[in-house]
Short mmCIF file of C-alpha atoms in Angstrom, two decimals:
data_model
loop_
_atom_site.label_atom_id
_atom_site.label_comp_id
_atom_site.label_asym_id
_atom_site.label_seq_id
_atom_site.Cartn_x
_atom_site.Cartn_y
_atom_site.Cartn_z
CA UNK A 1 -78.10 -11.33 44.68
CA UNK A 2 -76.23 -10.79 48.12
CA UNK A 3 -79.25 -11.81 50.31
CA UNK A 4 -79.24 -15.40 51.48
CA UNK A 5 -80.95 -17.90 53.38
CA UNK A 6 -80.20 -17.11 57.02
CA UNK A 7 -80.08 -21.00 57.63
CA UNK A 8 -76.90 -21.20 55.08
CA UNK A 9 -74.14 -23.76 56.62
CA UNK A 10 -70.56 -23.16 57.02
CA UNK A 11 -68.66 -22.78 53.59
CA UNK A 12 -64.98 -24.07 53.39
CA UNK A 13 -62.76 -21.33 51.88
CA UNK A 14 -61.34 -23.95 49.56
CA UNK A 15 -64.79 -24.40 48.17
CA UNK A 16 -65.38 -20.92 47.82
CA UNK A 17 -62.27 -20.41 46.07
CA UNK A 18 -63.07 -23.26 43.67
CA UNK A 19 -66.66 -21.50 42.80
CA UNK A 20 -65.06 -17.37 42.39
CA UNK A 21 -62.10 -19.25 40.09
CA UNK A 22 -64.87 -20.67 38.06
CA UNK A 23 -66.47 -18.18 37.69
CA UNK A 24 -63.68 -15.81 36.71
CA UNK A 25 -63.21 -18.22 33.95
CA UNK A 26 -66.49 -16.52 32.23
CA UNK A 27 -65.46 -13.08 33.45
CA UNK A 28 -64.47 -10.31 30.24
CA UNK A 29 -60.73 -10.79 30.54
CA UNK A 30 -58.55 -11.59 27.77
CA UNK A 31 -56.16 -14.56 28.75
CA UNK A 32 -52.91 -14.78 27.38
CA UNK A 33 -49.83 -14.24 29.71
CA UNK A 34 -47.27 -12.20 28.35
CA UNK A 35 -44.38 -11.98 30.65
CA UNK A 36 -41.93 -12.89 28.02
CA UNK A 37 -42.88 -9.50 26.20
CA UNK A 38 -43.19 -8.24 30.02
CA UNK A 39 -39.36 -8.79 30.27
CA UNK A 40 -38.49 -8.10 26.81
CA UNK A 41 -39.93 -4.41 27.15
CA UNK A 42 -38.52 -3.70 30.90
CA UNK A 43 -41.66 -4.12 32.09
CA UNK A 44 -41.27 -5.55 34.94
CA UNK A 45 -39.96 -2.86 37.06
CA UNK A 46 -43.03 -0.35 35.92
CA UNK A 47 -45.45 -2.71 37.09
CA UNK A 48 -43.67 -2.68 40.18
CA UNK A 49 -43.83 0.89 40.83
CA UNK A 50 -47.43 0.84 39.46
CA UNK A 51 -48.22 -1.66 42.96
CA UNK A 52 -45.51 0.17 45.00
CA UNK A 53 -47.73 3.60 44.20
CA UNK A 54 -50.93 1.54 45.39
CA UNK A 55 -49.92 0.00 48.57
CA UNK A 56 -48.45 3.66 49.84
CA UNK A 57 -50.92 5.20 48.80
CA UNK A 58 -52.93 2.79 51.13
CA UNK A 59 -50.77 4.01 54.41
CA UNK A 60 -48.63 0.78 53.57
CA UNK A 61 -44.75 0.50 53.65
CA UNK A 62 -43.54 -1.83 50.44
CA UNK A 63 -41.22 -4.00 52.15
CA UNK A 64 -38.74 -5.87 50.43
CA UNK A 65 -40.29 -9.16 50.92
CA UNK A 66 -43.76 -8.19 49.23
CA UNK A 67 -41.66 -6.51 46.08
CA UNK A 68 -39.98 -10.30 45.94
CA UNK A 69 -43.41 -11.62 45.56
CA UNK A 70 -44.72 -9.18 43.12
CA UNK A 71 -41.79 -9.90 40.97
CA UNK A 72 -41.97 -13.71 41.17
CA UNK A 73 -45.38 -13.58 39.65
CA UNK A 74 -44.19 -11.13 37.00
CA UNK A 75 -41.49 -13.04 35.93
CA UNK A 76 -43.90 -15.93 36.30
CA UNK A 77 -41.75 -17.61 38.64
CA UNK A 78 -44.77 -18.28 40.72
CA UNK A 79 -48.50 -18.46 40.29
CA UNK A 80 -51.06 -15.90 42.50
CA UNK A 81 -52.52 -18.87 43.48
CA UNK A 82 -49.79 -20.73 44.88
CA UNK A 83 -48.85 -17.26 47.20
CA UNK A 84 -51.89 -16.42 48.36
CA UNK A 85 -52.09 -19.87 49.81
CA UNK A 86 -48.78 -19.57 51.63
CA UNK A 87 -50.21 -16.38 53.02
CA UNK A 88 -53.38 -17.97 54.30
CA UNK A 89 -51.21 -20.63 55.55
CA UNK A 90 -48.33 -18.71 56.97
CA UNK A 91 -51.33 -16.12 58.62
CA UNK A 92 -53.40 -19.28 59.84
CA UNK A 93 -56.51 -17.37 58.29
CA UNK A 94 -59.72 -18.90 59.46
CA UNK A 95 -60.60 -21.39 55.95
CA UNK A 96 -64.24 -21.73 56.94
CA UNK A 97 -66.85 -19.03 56.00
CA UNK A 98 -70.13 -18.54 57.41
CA UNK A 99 -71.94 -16.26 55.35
CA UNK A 100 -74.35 -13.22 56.59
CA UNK A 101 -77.42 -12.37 55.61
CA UNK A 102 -76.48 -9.53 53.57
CA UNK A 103 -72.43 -9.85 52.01
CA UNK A 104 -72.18 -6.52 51.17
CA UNK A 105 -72.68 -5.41 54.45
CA UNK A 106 -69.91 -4.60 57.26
CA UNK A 107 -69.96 -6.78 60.46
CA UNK A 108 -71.82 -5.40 63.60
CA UNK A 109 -69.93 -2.82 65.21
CA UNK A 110 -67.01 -2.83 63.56
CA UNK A 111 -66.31 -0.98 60.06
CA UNK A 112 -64.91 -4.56 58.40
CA UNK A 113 -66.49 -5.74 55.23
CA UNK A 114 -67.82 -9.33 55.71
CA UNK A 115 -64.81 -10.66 54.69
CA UNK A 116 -64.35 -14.75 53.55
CA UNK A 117 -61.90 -14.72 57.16
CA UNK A 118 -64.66 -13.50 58.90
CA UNK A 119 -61.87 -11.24 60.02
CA UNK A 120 -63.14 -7.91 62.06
CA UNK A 121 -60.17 -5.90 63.31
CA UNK A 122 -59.87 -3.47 60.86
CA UNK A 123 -56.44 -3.11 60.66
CA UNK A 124 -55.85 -6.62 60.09
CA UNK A 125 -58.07 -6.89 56.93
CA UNK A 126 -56.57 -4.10 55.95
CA UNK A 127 -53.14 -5.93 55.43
CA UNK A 128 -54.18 -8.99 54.19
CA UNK A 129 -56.68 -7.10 51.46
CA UNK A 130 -53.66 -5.47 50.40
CA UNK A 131 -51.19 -8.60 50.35
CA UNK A 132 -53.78 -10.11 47.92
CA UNK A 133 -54.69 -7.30 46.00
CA UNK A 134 -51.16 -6.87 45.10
CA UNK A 135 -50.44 -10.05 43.81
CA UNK A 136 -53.55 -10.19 41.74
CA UNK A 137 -52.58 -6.71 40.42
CA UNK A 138 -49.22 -8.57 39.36
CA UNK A 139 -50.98 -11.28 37.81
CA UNK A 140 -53.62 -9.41 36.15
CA UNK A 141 -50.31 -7.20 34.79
CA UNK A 142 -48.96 -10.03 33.22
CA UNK A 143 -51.64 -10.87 30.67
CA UNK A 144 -52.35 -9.05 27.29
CA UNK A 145 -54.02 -5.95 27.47
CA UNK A 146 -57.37 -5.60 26.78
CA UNK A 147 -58.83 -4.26 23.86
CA UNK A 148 -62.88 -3.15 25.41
CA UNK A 149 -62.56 -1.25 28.13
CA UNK A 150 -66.06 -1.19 29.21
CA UNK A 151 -68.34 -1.18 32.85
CA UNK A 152 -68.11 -4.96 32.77
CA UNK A 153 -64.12 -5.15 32.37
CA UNK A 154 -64.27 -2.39 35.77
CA UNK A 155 -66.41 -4.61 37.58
CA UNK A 156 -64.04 -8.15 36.55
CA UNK A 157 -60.95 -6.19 37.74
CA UNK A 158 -62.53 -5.66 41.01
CA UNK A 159 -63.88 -9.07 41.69
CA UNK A 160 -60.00 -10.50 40.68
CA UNK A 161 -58.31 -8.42 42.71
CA UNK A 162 -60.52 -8.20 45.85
CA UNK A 163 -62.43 -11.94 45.46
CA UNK A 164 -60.08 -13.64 47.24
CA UNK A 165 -61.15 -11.79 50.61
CA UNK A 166 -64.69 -10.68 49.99
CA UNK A 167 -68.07 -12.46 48.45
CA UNK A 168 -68.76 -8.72 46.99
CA UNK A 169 -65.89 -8.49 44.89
CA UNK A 170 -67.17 -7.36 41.84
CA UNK A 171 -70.57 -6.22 43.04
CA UNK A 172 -72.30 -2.69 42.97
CA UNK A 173 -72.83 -0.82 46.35
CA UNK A 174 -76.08 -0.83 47.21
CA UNK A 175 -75.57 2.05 50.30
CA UNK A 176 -74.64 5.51 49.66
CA UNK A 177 -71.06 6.46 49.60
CA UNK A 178 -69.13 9.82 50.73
CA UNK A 179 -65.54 10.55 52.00
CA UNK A 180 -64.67 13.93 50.99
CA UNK A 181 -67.07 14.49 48.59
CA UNK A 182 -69.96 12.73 47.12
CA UNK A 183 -69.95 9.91 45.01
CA UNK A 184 -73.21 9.08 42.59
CA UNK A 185 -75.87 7.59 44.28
CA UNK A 186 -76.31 3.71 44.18
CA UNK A 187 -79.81 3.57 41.92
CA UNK A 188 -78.16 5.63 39.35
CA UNK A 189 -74.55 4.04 38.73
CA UNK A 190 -76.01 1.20 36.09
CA UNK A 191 -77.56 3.83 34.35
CA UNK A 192 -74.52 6.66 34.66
CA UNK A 193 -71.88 3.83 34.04
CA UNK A 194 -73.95 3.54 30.88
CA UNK A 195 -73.77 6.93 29.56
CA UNK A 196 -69.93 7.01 31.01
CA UNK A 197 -68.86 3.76 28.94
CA UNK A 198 -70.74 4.12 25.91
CA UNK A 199 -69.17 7.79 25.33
CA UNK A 200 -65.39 5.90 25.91
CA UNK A 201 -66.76 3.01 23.29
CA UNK A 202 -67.78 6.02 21.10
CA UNK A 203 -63.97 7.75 21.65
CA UNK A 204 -62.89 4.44 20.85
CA UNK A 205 -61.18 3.87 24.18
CA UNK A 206 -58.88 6.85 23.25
CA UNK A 207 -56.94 5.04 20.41
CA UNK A 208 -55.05 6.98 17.50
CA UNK A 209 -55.33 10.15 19.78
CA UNK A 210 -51.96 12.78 20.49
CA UNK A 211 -50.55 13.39 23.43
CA UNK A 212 -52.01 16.34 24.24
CA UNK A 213 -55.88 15.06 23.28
CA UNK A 214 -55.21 11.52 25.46
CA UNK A 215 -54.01 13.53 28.41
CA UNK A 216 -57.26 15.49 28.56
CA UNK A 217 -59.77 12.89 27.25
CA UNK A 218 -58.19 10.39 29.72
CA UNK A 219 -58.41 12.94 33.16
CA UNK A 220 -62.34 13.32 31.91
CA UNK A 221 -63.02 9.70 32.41
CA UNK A 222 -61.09 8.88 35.02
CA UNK A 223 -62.67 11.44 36.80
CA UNK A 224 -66.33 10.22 35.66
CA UNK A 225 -65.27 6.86 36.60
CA UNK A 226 -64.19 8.75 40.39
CA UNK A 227 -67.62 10.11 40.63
CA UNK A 228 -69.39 6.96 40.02
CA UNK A 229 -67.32 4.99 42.52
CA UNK A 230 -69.62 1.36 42.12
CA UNK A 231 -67.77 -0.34 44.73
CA UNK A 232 -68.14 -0.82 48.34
CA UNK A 233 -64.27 -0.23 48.53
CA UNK A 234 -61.28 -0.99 46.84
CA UNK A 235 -62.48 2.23 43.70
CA UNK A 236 -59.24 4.19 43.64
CA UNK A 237 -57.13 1.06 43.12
CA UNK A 238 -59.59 -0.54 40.26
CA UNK A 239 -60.07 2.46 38.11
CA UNK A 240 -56.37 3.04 38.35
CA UNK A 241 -55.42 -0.69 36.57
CA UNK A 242 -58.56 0.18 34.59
CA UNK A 243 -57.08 3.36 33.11
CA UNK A 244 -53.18 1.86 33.16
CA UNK A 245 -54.18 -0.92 31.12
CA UNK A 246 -56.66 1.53 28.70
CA UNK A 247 -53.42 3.63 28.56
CA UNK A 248 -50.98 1.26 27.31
CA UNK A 249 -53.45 0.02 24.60
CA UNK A 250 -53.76 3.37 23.47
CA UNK A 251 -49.90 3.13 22.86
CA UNK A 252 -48.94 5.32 25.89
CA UNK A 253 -47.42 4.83 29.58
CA UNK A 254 -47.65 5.92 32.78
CA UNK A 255 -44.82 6.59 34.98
CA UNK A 256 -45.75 5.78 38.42
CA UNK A 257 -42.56 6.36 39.75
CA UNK A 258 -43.29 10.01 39.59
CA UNK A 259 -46.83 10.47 40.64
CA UNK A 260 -47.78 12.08 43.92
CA UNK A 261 -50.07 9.99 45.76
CA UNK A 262 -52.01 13.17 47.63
CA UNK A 263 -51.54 15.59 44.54
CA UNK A 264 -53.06 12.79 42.30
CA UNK A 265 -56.21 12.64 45.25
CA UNK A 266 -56.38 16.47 45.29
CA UNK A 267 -56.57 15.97 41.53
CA UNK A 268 -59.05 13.05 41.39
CA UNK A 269 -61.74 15.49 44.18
CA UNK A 270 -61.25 18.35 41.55
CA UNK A 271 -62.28 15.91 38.62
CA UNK A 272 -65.30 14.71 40.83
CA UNK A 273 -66.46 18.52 40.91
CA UNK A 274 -65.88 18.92 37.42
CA UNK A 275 -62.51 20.80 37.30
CA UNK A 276 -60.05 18.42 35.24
CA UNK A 277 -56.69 21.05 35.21
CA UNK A 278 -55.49 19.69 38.48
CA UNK A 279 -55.82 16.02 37.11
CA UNK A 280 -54.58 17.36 33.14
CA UNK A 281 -51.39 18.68 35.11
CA UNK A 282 -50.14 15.22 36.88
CA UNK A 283 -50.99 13.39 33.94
CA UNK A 284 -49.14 15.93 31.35
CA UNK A 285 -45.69 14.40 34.12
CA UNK A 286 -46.27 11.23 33.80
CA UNK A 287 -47.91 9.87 30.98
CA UNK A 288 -44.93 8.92 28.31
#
């Protein structure tokens, strides 16, 4: 539940890190790291452009310094731990947390998720959502790929990437969401996340499929998975590791290098409405 007691004390952020990490221990995530195969295959540089394509398509520049970072954990040079740290550190983040009544909420007057930096200038959560959602991107990227790619897996890739700055990582909205279009309405997503995730277990995550089959099987989900939208925030980025992940399982690639971040959005609202040729025609570029 996201309600609390009102009367709840301040939380150190060490403490709460020590709870999410245990708890991530019991999350649906296969474990093994795999950079050696990583750098073996060239990987390395494709998962870079596969955060590079996230953080601009988030308004952000990818500087130099943040690609050092992102490499360092690929090569496993250095943990996500260890850097997120420094950040906090280097930022001099608030580490004390007091938390609301309601954690999915934003804070009063201000459109900031209650964040565990209690930080409300938009713009500044903003950056440091990204910083850490990169490098747990990275980290995530350098462990074998999954083999079940079901509505718990989407909801454990969202609470690793995002649970470092917000208690409702990982949690369902519970408001109704719209940007340019509509998104499914919060009672129904358990139940349409059902009928979306049992058909992919049924297609067996699109395994043994040709090229041609894939591309179009794989723009139908992702754009289910687009209409659902479950989180808060932070959709677009999980369903895209999501689908990378169910991708290279399936024995293909993506190519992020050469997608268009607002011909892949103009794609993804077409999908929502139920027209998948915009979405079939970046894919058919960049899936190898």
């Amino acid at each position: 539940m996201a309600i609390i007691d009102q009367d709840s004390v301040k939380v150190s952020f060490s403490l709460q890190v020590r709870v999410r990490l245990s708890h991530l221990h019991h999350l649906p995530v296969t474990g093994k790291r795999m950079v050696g195969v990583f750098m073996k295959a060239g990987r390395v540089q494709a998962c870079i452009d596969y955060i590079k394509f996230n953080h601009e398509a988030e308004g952000f520049e990818f500087s130099e310094d943040e690609e050092h970072a992102i490499r360092r954990v690929l090569e496993g040079d250095v943990n996500a731990d260890e850097l997120i740290q420094a950040y906090i550190d280097s930022h001099a983040l608030s580490t004390e947390y007091v938390p609301p009544q309601d954690e999915l909420s934003v804070y009063p007057h201000t459109s900031s998720l209650v964040n565990y930096f209690s930080i409300k200038e938009r713009a500044k959560l903003r950056r440091v959502e990204a910083y850490m959602a990169n490098i747990r991107s990275a980290e995530m990227l350098t462990e074998t790929v999954q083999n079940t790619y079901d509505f718990e897996y989407l909801k454990s890739i969202h609470e690793r990437m995002f649970g470092d700055v917000y208690p409702s990582a990982g949690l369902i909205r519970t408001t109704v969401a719209a940007k340019r279009t509509v998104f499914c309405n919060p009672e129904y997503i358990d139940s349409a996340a059902e009928d979306i995730f049992t058909r992919l277990r049924k297609d067996r995550y699109l395994v043994d499929m040709d090229r041609e089959t894939f591309i179009n099987d794989l723009a139908f989900y992702m754009g289910e998975v687009e209409a659902l939208h479950p989180f808060r925030d932070g959709n677009g980025r999980t369903a895209r590791l999501f689908f990378y992940q169910l991708s290279m399982n399936a024995g293909y690639d993506i190519d992020w290098s050469l997608v268009d971040a607002d011909r892949l959005l103009e794609a993804d609202i077409s999908a929502i409405d139920g027209d998948y040729q915009l979405l079939i025609d970046v894919l058919e570029e960049v899936v190898i």
